[in-house]
Amino acid sequence: MNRLLSRCACLVVALMLGACASQQKLTPEEISSDAAAISQDQTLAVLGGTGMVGGHILRLALEQGYPLRVLARSPQKLAYLGDRITVIEGDARDPGVVATLLQGSDAVISALGPGKHAPTDLTSSVSRNVLTAMQAQGISRYLVVSGAGVVTPHDQRNFTGWSTRQLARLRYPTILRDWQNEYSLIASTVLRWTVARCPLIESGFSDNRARASLTSPQSFHLKAGELARFLLDEIADPSYIRQAPFVFSGSR
């Protein structure tokens, strides 16, 4: 019984803190070493590009030749990339800043996660700004990193998924409520959205591709590099339009 309770407690942490795990970020050299000339005809707008997952998104997007517009409260953190990307300075909670970020973009990726000192409605308020700007500017593709504790009408969770969801509601109600509100906002639109519901996100690369399920996750681990590749794959060849798959490691 103690072992079961301990395992459930670990899974709760994985479910709720997965999308905002504070672990090792990529170095500038790791992000820019494989940057290629611009070869894609889609411009990506990225929120959360200076975070752990965001660094992997930038690395892969640059490697694949995407033009990028990246929001940063401290632009100097991305100065090492020079004119390879367009950096927009500001706060994602400012609708005007988000509207500027999205100008000329074809798709939007949000890898923002609730940190220790983040507002309690961070992800939902930012997505509200993004959705408004997308609709005003005629942009249809939106990809969002979220948590595996979020529920959708089509979930078919196994016992572990169900029990950890209940524990998550008790232990981290504010974060879960914000993620759930964000999902509801996004799902109510006619845009071509994908919400990636993630468990514990670990720092690091991986040669494996992430797996995805619309019913219940089969693993409670995911590497940041796997998640970034999943998101970029969804840009190039979408499989989960207007869906919220659980995304998890393909190596366990």
PDB file of C-alpha atoms in Angstrom, residues 1-239:
ATOM      1  CA  MET A   1       0.000   0.000   0.000  1.00  0.00           C
ATOM      2  CA  ASN A   2       2.797   2.441   0.879  1.00  0.00           C
ATOM      3  CA  ARG A   3       4.497   1.675  -2.431  1.00  0.00           C
ATOM      4  CA  LEU A   4       1.244   2.315  -4.295  1.00  0.00           C
ATOM      5  CA  LEU A   5       0.690   5.627  -2.502  1.00  0.00           C
ATOM      6  CA  SER A   6       4.268   6.671  -3.193  1.00  0.00           C
ATOM      7  CA  ARG A   7       3.890   5.842  -6.877  1.00  0.00           C
ATOM      8  CA  CYS A   8       0.634   7.772  -7.084  1.00  0.00           C
ATOM      9  CA  ALA A   9       2.256  10.788  -5.423  1.00  0.00           C
ATOM     10  CA  CYS A  10       5.090  10.721  -7.953  1.00  0.00           C
ATOM     11  CA  LEU A  11       2.626  10.489 -10.817  1.00  0.00           C
ATOM     12  CA  VAL A  12       0.696  13.475  -9.496  1.00  0.00           C
ATOM     13  CA  VAL A  13       3.851  15.558  -9.579  1.00  0.00           C
ATOM     14  CA  ALA A  14       4.576  14.293 -13.072  1.00  0.00           C
ATOM     15  CA  LEU A  15       1.084  15.099 -14.284  1.00  0.00           C
ATOM     16  CA  MET A  16       0.868  18.554 -12.811  1.00  0.00           C
ATOM     17  CA  LEU A  17       4.385  19.868 -13.150  1.00  0.00           C
ATOM     18  CA  GLY A  18       5.217  18.229 -16.446  1.00  0.00           C
ATOM     19  CA  ALA A  19       4.686  21.216 -18.697  1.00  0.00           C
ATOM     20  CA  CYS A  20       6.618  23.567 -16.436  1.00  0.00           C
ATOM     21  CA  ALA A  21       9.416  21.382 -15.077  1.00  0.00           C
ATOM     22  CA  SER A  22      12.428  23.577 -14.275  1.00  0.00           C
ATOM     23  CA  GLN A  23      15.387  21.593 -15.518  1.00  0.00           C
ATOM     24  CA  GLN A  24      18.503  22.166 -17.556  1.00  0.00           C
ATOM     25  CA  LYS A  25      18.099  24.462 -20.552  1.00  0.00           C
ATOM     26  CA  LEU A  26      20.052  24.183 -23.774  1.00  0.00           C
ATOM     27  CA  THR A  27      23.145  26.327 -24.181  1.00  0.00           C
ATOM     28  CA  PRO A  28      23.287  28.894 -27.016  1.00  0.00           C
ATOM     29  CA  GLU A  29      25.780  26.638 -28.802  1.00  0.00           C
ATOM     30  CA  GLU A  30      23.392  23.684 -28.672  1.00  0.00           C
ATOM     31  CA  ILE A  31      20.552  25.749 -30.095  1.00  0.00           C
ATOM     32  CA  SER A  32      22.467  27.483 -32.875  1.00  0.00           C
ATOM     33  CA  SER A  33      25.036  24.851 -33.914  1.00  0.00           C
ATOM     34  CA  ASP A  34      22.775  23.207 -36.517  1.00  0.00           C
ATOM     35  CA  ALA A  35      20.962  26.336 -37.726  1.00  0.00           C
ATOM     36  CA  ALA A  36      20.249  26.135 -41.444  1.00  0.00           C
ATOM     37  CA  ALA A  37      19.378  28.703 -44.064  1.00  0.00           C
ATOM     38  CA  ILE A  38      15.700  29.618 -44.221  1.00  0.00           C
ATOM     39  CA  SER A  39      14.001  27.090 -46.470  1.00  0.00           C
ATOM     40  CA  GLN A  40      10.437  26.837 -45.137  1.00  0.00           C
ATOM     41  CA  ASP A  41       7.580  28.996 -46.353  1.00  0.00           C
ATOM     42  CA  GLN A  42       5.806  29.034 -42.972  1.00  0.00           C
ATOM     43  CA  THR A  43       6.806  31.551 -40.306  1.00  0.00           C
ATOM     44  CA  LEU A  44       6.411  30.321 -36.715  1.00  0.00           C
ATOM     45  CA  ALA A  45       5.576  32.572 -33.769  1.00  0.00           C
ATOM     46  CA  VAL A  46       6.905  31.097 -30.518  1.00  0.00           C
ATOM     47  CA  LEU A  47       5.973  31.919 -26.919  1.00  0.00           C
ATOM     48  CA  GLY A  48       8.159  30.489 -24.162  1.00  0.00           C
ATOM     49  CA  GLY A  49      11.186  30.293 -26.446  1.00  0.00           C
ATOM     50  CA  THR A  50      13.666  31.020 -23.639  1.00  0.00           C
ATOM     51  CA  GLY A  51      12.454  28.101 -21.509  1.00  0.00           C
ATOM     52  CA  MET A  52      13.637  24.496 -21.432  1.00  0.00           C
ATOM     53  CA  VAL A  53      11.124  23.188 -23.981  1.00  0.00           C
ATOM     54  CA  GLY A  54      11.312  26.429 -25.941  1.00  0.00           C
ATOM     55  CA  GLY A  55      15.040  25.993 -26.435  1.00  0.00           C
ATOM     56  CA  HIS A  56      14.481  22.635 -28.109  1.00  0.00           C
ATOM     57  CA  ILE A  57      11.729  24.131 -30.265  1.00  0.00           C
ATOM     58  CA  LEU A  58      14.108  26.875 -31.432  1.00  0.00           C
ATOM     59  CA  ARG A  59      16.890  24.358 -32.081  1.00  0.00           C
ATOM     60  CA  LEU A  60      14.758  22.076 -34.241  1.00  0.00           C
ATOM     61  CA  ALA A  61      12.935  24.897 -36.012  1.00  0.00           C
ATOM     62  CA  LEU A  62      16.254  26.541 -36.932  1.00  0.00           C
ATOM     63  CA  GLU A  63      17.658  23.183 -38.027  1.00  0.00           C
ATOM     64  CA  GLN A  64      14.634  22.676 -40.273  1.00  0.00           C
ATOM     65  CA  GLY A  65      14.893  26.142 -41.808  1.00  0.00           C
ATOM     66  CA  TYR A  66      11.849  27.867 -40.325  1.00  0.00           C
ATOM     67  CA  PRO A  67      11.723  31.664 -40.044  1.00  0.00           C
ATOM     68  CA  LEU A  68      10.926  32.475 -36.417  1.00  0.00           C
ATOM     69  CA  ARG A  69       9.314  35.283 -34.453  1.00  0.00           C
ATOM     70  CA  VAL A  70       9.991  34.793 -30.746  1.00  0.00           C
ATOM     71  CA  LEU A  71       8.554  36.665 -27.772  1.00  0.00           C
ATOM     72  CA  ALA A  72      10.966  37.458 -24.929  1.00  0.00           C
ATOM     73  CA  ARG A  73      10.734  39.751 -21.934  1.00  0.00           C
ATOM     74  CA  SER A  74      14.547  39.931 -22.017  1.00  0.00           C
ATOM     75  CA  PRO A  75      15.611  40.010 -25.700  1.00  0.00           C
ATOM     76  CA  GLN A  76      19.290  39.860 -24.748  1.00  0.00           C
ATOM     77  CA  LYS A  77      18.775  36.192 -23.911  1.00  0.00           C
ATOM     78  CA  LEU A  78      18.363  35.542 -27.639  1.00  0.00           C
ATOM     79  CA  ALA A  79      20.879  38.072 -28.944  1.00  0.00           C
ATOM     80  CA  TYR A  80      23.328  35.276 -29.809  1.00  0.00           C
ATOM     81  CA  LEU A  81      21.033  34.248 -32.691  1.00  0.00           C
ATOM     82  CA  GLY A  82      21.483  37.617 -34.393  1.00  0.00           C
ATOM     83  CA  ASP A  83      19.177  38.214 -37.356  1.00  0.00           C
ATOM     84  CA  ARG A  84      18.398  34.495 -37.669  1.00  0.00           C
ATOM     85  CA  ILE A  85      15.180  35.168 -35.739  1.00  0.00           C
ATOM     86  CA  THR A  86      12.954  38.156 -35.077  1.00  0.00           C
ATOM     87  CA  VAL A  87      12.643  38.861 -31.351  1.00  0.00           C
ATOM     88  CA  ILE A  88       9.631  40.757 -30.030  1.00  0.00           C
ATOM     89  CA  GLU A  89      10.159  42.284 -26.593  1.00  0.00           C
ATOM     90  CA  GLY A  90       7.327  42.264 -24.104  1.00  0.00           C
ATOM     91  CA  ASP A  91       4.953  40.335 -21.884  1.00  0.00           C
ATOM     92  CA  ALA A  92       2.569  37.742 -23.331  1.00  0.00           C
ATOM     93  CA  ARG A  93      -0.178  39.061 -21.054  1.00  0.00           C
ATOM     94  CA  ASP A  94      -0.201  42.276 -23.129  1.00  0.00           C
ATOM     95  CA  PRO A  95      -2.616  41.845 -26.081  1.00  0.00           C
ATOM     96  CA  GLY A  96      -0.734  44.434 -28.140  1.00  0.00           C
ATOM     97  CA  VAL A  97       2.561  42.621 -27.722  1.00  0.00           C
ATOM     98  CA  VAL A  98       1.000  39.309 -28.758  1.00  0.00           C
ATOM     99  CA  ALA A  99      -0.605  40.954 -31.802  1.00  0.00           C
ATOM    100  CA  THR A 100       2.814  42.290 -32.823  1.00  0.00           C
ATOM    101  CA  LEU A 101       4.412  38.873 -32.310  1.00  0.00           C
ATOM    102  CA  LEU A 102       1.920  37.185 -34.623  1.00  0.00           C
ATOM    103  CA  GLN A 103       2.254  39.656 -37.495  1.00  0.00           C
ATOM    104  CA  GLY A 104       3.318  37.790 -40.630  1.00  0.00           C
ATOM    105  CA  SER A 105       3.161  34.388 -38.922  1.00  0.00           C
ATOM    106  CA  ASP A 106       1.520  31.251 -40.273  1.00  0.00           C
ATOM    107  CA  ALA A 107       1.422  29.163 -37.058  1.00  0.00           C
ATOM    108  CA  VAL A 108       1.806  29.762 -33.333  1.00  0.00           C
ATOM    109  CA  ILE A 109       3.472  27.545 -30.726  1.00  0.00           C
ATOM    110  CA  SER A 110       3.074  28.256 -27.006  1.00  0.00           C
ATOM    111  CA  ALA A 111       5.482  26.496 -24.665  1.00  0.00           C
ATOM    112  CA  LEU A 112       4.679  28.725 -21.704  1.00  0.00           C
ATOM    113  CA  GLY A 113       4.287  27.021 -18.344  1.00  0.00           C
ATOM    114  CA  PRO A 114       3.204  28.274 -14.915  1.00  0.00           C
ATOM    115  CA  GLY A 115       6.287  29.052 -12.829  1.00  0.00           C
ATOM    116  CA  LYS A 116       6.558  29.583  -9.083  1.00  0.00           C
ATOM    117  CA  HIS A 117       5.731  33.283  -9.260  1.00  0.00           C
ATOM    118  CA  ALA A 118       3.502  33.263 -12.323  1.00  0.00           C
ATOM    119  CA  PRO A 119      -0.040  34.697 -12.175  1.00  0.00           C
ATOM    120  CA  THR A 120      -2.678  32.082 -11.421  1.00  0.00           C
ATOM    121  CA  ASP A 121      -4.320  32.607 -14.816  1.00  0.00           C
ATOM    122  CA  LEU A 122      -1.144  32.858 -16.912  1.00  0.00           C
ATOM    123  CA  THR A 123      -1.746  30.204 -19.561  1.00  0.00           C
ATOM    124  CA  SER A 124      -5.442  30.945 -20.061  1.00  0.00           C
ATOM    125  CA  SER A 125      -4.942  34.708 -20.255  1.00  0.00           C
ATOM    126  CA  VAL A 126      -2.071  34.347 -22.725  1.00  0.00           C
ATOM    127  CA  SER A 127      -4.032  31.938 -24.913  1.00  0.00           C
ATOM    128  CA  ARG A 128      -6.966  34.357 -24.856  1.00  0.00           C
ATOM    129  CA  ASN A 129      -4.660  37.048 -26.261  1.00  0.00           C
ATOM    130  CA  VAL A 130      -3.247  34.638 -28.847  1.00  0.00           C
ATOM    131  CA  LEU A 131      -6.669  33.467 -30.006  1.00  0.00           C
ATOM    132  CA  THR A 132      -7.901  37.040 -30.393  1.00  0.00           C
ATOM    133  CA  ALA A 133      -4.836  38.019 -32.423  1.00  0.00           C
ATOM    134  CA  MET A 134      -5.020  34.874 -34.557  1.00  0.00           C
ATOM    135  CA  GLN A 135      -8.627  35.479 -35.476  1.00  0.00           C
ATOM    136  CA  ALA A 136      -7.928  39.149 -36.265  1.00  0.00           C
ATOM    137  CA  GLN A 137      -4.955  38.275 -38.465  1.00  0.00           C
ATOM    138  CA  GLY A 138      -6.375  35.205 -40.182  1.00  0.00           C
ATOM    139  CA  ILE A 139      -3.956  32.679 -38.615  1.00  0.00           C
ATOM    140  CA  SER A 140      -5.435  29.225 -38.026  1.00  0.00           C
ATOM    141  CA  ARG A 141      -2.753  26.878 -36.612  1.00  0.00           C
ATOM    142  CA  TYR A 142      -2.120  26.923 -32.834  1.00  0.00           C
ATOM    143  CA  LEU A 143      -0.083  24.371 -30.855  1.00  0.00           C
ATOM    144  CA  VAL A 144       0.004  24.502 -27.055  1.00  0.00           C
ATOM    145  CA  VAL A 145       2.009  22.646 -24.420  1.00  0.00           C
ATOM    146  CA  SER A 146      -0.265  21.763 -21.498  1.00  0.00           C
ATOM    147  CA  GLY A 147      -0.493  19.271 -18.629  1.00  0.00           C
ATOM    148  CA  ALA A 148      -1.701  15.677 -18.586  1.00  0.00           C
ATOM    149  CA  GLY A 149      -4.150  16.510 -15.790  1.00  0.00           C
ATOM    150  CA  VAL A 150      -6.397  18.363 -18.249  1.00  0.00           C
ATOM    151  CA  VAL A 151      -9.539  16.453 -19.216  1.00  0.00           C
ATOM    152  CA  THR A 152     -11.435  16.408 -22.498  1.00  0.00           C
ATOM    153  CA  PRO A 153     -14.841  14.915 -23.366  1.00  0.00           C
ATOM    154  CA  HIS A 154     -13.216  11.960 -25.143  1.00  0.00           C
ATOM    155  CA  ASP A 155     -10.787  10.730 -22.460  1.00  0.00           C
ATOM    156  CA  GLN A 156     -10.877   7.054 -21.513  1.00  0.00           C
ATOM    157  CA  ARG A 157      -8.435   7.022 -18.614  1.00  0.00           C
ATOM    158  CA  ASN A 158      -7.320   3.823 -16.940  1.00  0.00           C
ATOM    159  CA  PHE A 159      -7.381   3.544 -13.142  1.00  0.00           C
ATOM    160  CA  THR A 160      -3.975   5.155 -12.677  1.00  0.00           C
ATOM    161  CA  GLY A 161      -4.924   8.050 -14.926  1.00  0.00           C
ATOM    162  CA  TRP A 162      -8.217   8.521 -13.116  1.00  0.00           C
ATOM    163  CA  SER A 163      -6.755   8.336  -9.604  1.00  0.00           C
ATOM    164  CA  THR A 164      -3.887  10.706 -10.298  1.00  0.00           C
ATOM    165  CA  ARG A 165      -6.315  13.152 -11.856  1.00  0.00           C
ATOM    166  CA  GLN A 166      -8.336  13.187  -8.629  1.00  0.00           C
ATOM    167  CA  LEU A 167      -5.218  13.665  -6.512  1.00  0.00           C
ATOM    168  CA  ALA A 168      -4.065  16.442  -8.822  1.00  0.00           C
ATOM    169  CA  ARG A 169      -7.336  18.281  -8.303  1.00  0.00           C
ATOM    170  CA  LEU A 170      -6.705  18.254  -4.562  1.00  0.00           C
ATOM    171  CA  ARG A 171      -2.983  19.086  -4.580  1.00  0.00           C
ATOM    172  CA  TYR A 172      -2.627  21.593  -7.460  1.00  0.00           C
ATOM    173  CA  PRO A 173      -6.110  22.993  -8.074  1.00  0.00           C
ATOM    174  CA  THR A 174      -4.988  26.449  -9.260  1.00  0.00           C
ATOM    175  CA  ILE A 175      -2.569  25.272 -11.955  1.00  0.00           C
ATOM    176  CA  LEU A 176      -4.979  22.612 -13.160  1.00  0.00           C
ATOM    177  CA  ARG A 177      -7.853  25.082 -13.265  1.00  0.00           C
ATOM    178  CA  ASP A 178      -5.811  27.464 -15.405  1.00  0.00           C
ATOM    179  CA  TRP A 179      -4.820  24.705 -17.845  1.00  0.00           C
ATOM    180  CA  GLN A 180      -8.402  23.468 -17.997  1.00  0.00           C
ATOM    181  CA  ASN A 181      -9.694  26.986 -18.680  1.00  0.00           C
ATOM    182  CA  GLU A 182      -7.103  27.372 -21.412  1.00  0.00           C
ATOM    183  CA  TYR A 183      -8.213  24.130 -23.052  1.00  0.00           C
ATOM    184  CA  SER A 184     -11.868  25.221 -22.923  1.00  0.00           C
ATOM    185  CA  LEU A 185     -11.012  28.543 -24.570  1.00  0.00           C
ATOM    186  CA  ILE A 186      -9.068  26.862 -27.351  1.00  0.00           C
ATOM    187  CA  ALA A 187     -11.568  24.057 -27.930  1.00  0.00           C
ATOM    188  CA  SER A 188     -14.407  26.556 -28.367  1.00  0.00           C
ATOM    189  CA  THR A 189     -12.785  28.075 -31.473  1.00  0.00           C
ATOM    190  CA  VAL A 190     -12.894  26.917 -35.081  1.00  0.00           C
ATOM    191  CA  LEU A 191      -9.116  27.216 -35.378  1.00  0.00           C
ATOM    192  CA  ARG A 192      -6.813  24.316 -36.272  1.00  0.00           C
ATOM    193  CA  TRP A 193      -5.448  23.756 -32.771  1.00  0.00           C
ATOM    194  CA  THR A 194      -3.526  20.982 -31.025  1.00  0.00           C
ATOM    195  CA  VAL A 195      -3.118  20.843 -27.242  1.00  0.00           C
ATOM    196  CA  ALA A 196      -0.243  18.546 -26.242  1.00  0.00           C
ATOM    197  CA  ARG A 197      -1.021  17.170 -22.774  1.00  0.00           C
ATOM    198  CA  CYS A 198       2.329  16.288 -21.251  1.00  0.00           C
ATOM    199  CA  PRO A 199       3.530  14.391 -18.178  1.00  0.00           C
ATOM    200  CA  LEU A 200       6.900  14.993 -16.511  1.00  0.00           C
ATOM    201  CA  ILE A 201       9.086  16.806 -19.045  1.00  0.00           C
ATOM    202  CA  GLU A 202      12.738  15.937 -18.617  1.00  0.00           C
ATOM    203  CA  SER A 203      15.602  17.938 -20.065  1.00  0.00           C
ATOM    204  CA  GLY A 204      17.591  16.389 -22.853  1.00  0.00           C
ATOM    205  CA  PHE A 205      17.631  15.198 -26.443  1.00  0.00           C
ATOM    206  CA  SER A 206      16.334  11.876 -27.701  1.00  0.00           C
ATOM    207  CA  ASP A 207      16.642   9.932 -30.930  1.00  0.00           C
ATOM    208  CA  ASN A 208      13.157   8.545 -30.295  1.00  0.00           C
ATOM    209  CA  ARG A 209       9.973  10.211 -31.387  1.00  0.00           C
ATOM    210  CA  ALA A 210       7.318  10.852 -28.789  1.00  0.00           C
ATOM    211  CA  ARG A 211       4.179   8.740 -28.817  1.00  0.00           C
ATOM    212  CA  ALA A 212       0.668  10.091 -28.503  1.00  0.00           C
ATOM    213  CA  SER A 213      -2.713   8.819 -27.337  1.00  0.00           C
ATOM    214  CA  LEU A 214      -6.161  10.380 -27.276  1.00  0.00           C
ATOM    215  CA  THR A 215      -7.374   8.186 -24.415  1.00  0.00           C
ATOM    216  CA  SER A 216      -4.784   7.644 -21.666  1.00  0.00           C
ATOM    217  CA  PRO A 217      -0.988   8.105 -21.482  1.00  0.00           C
ATOM    218  CA  GLN A 218       1.125   4.953 -21.483  1.00  0.00           C
ATOM    219  CA  SER A 219       4.148   6.625 -19.888  1.00  0.00           C
ATOM    220  CA  PHE A 220       4.551   9.441 -17.387  1.00  0.00           C
ATOM    221  CA  HIS A 221       7.853  10.687 -18.808  1.00  0.00           C
ATOM    222  CA  LEU A 222       8.753  12.830 -21.800  1.00  0.00           C
ATOM    223  CA  LYS A 223      12.015  14.423 -22.937  1.00  0.00           C
ATOM    224  CA  ALA A 224      11.960  18.058 -24.008  1.00  0.00           C
ATOM    225  CA  GLY A 225      13.568  17.128 -27.323  1.00  0.00           C
ATOM    226  CA  GLU A 226      10.849  14.561 -28.017  1.00  0.00           C
ATOM    227  CA  LEU A 227       8.124  17.091 -27.304  1.00  0.00           C
ATOM    228  CA  ALA A 228       9.740  19.715 -29.554  1.00  0.00           C
ATOM    229  CA  ARG A 229       9.995  17.206 -32.390  1.00  0.00           C
ATOM    230  CA  PHE A 230       6.334  16.229 -31.923  1.00  0.00           C
ATOM    231  CA  LEU A 231       5.291  19.877 -32.216  1.00  0.00           C
ATOM    232  CA  LEU A 232       7.409  20.514 -35.313  1.00  0.00           C
ATOM    233  CA  ASP A 233       6.077  17.297 -36.880  1.00  0.00           C
ATOM    234  CA  GLU A 234       2.560  18.593 -36.245  1.00  0.00           C
ATOM    235  CA  ILE A 235       3.451  21.755 -38.153  1.00  0.00           C
ATOM    236  CA  ALA A 236       4.829  19.841 -41.135  1.00  0.00           C
ATOM    237  CA  ASP A 237       2.326  16.965 -41.222  1.00  0.00           C
ATOM    238  CA  PRO A 238      -0.522  17.428 -38.730  1.00  0.00           C
ATOM    239  CA  SER A 239      -2.206  14.377 -37.237  1.00  0.00           C
TER     240      SER A 239
END
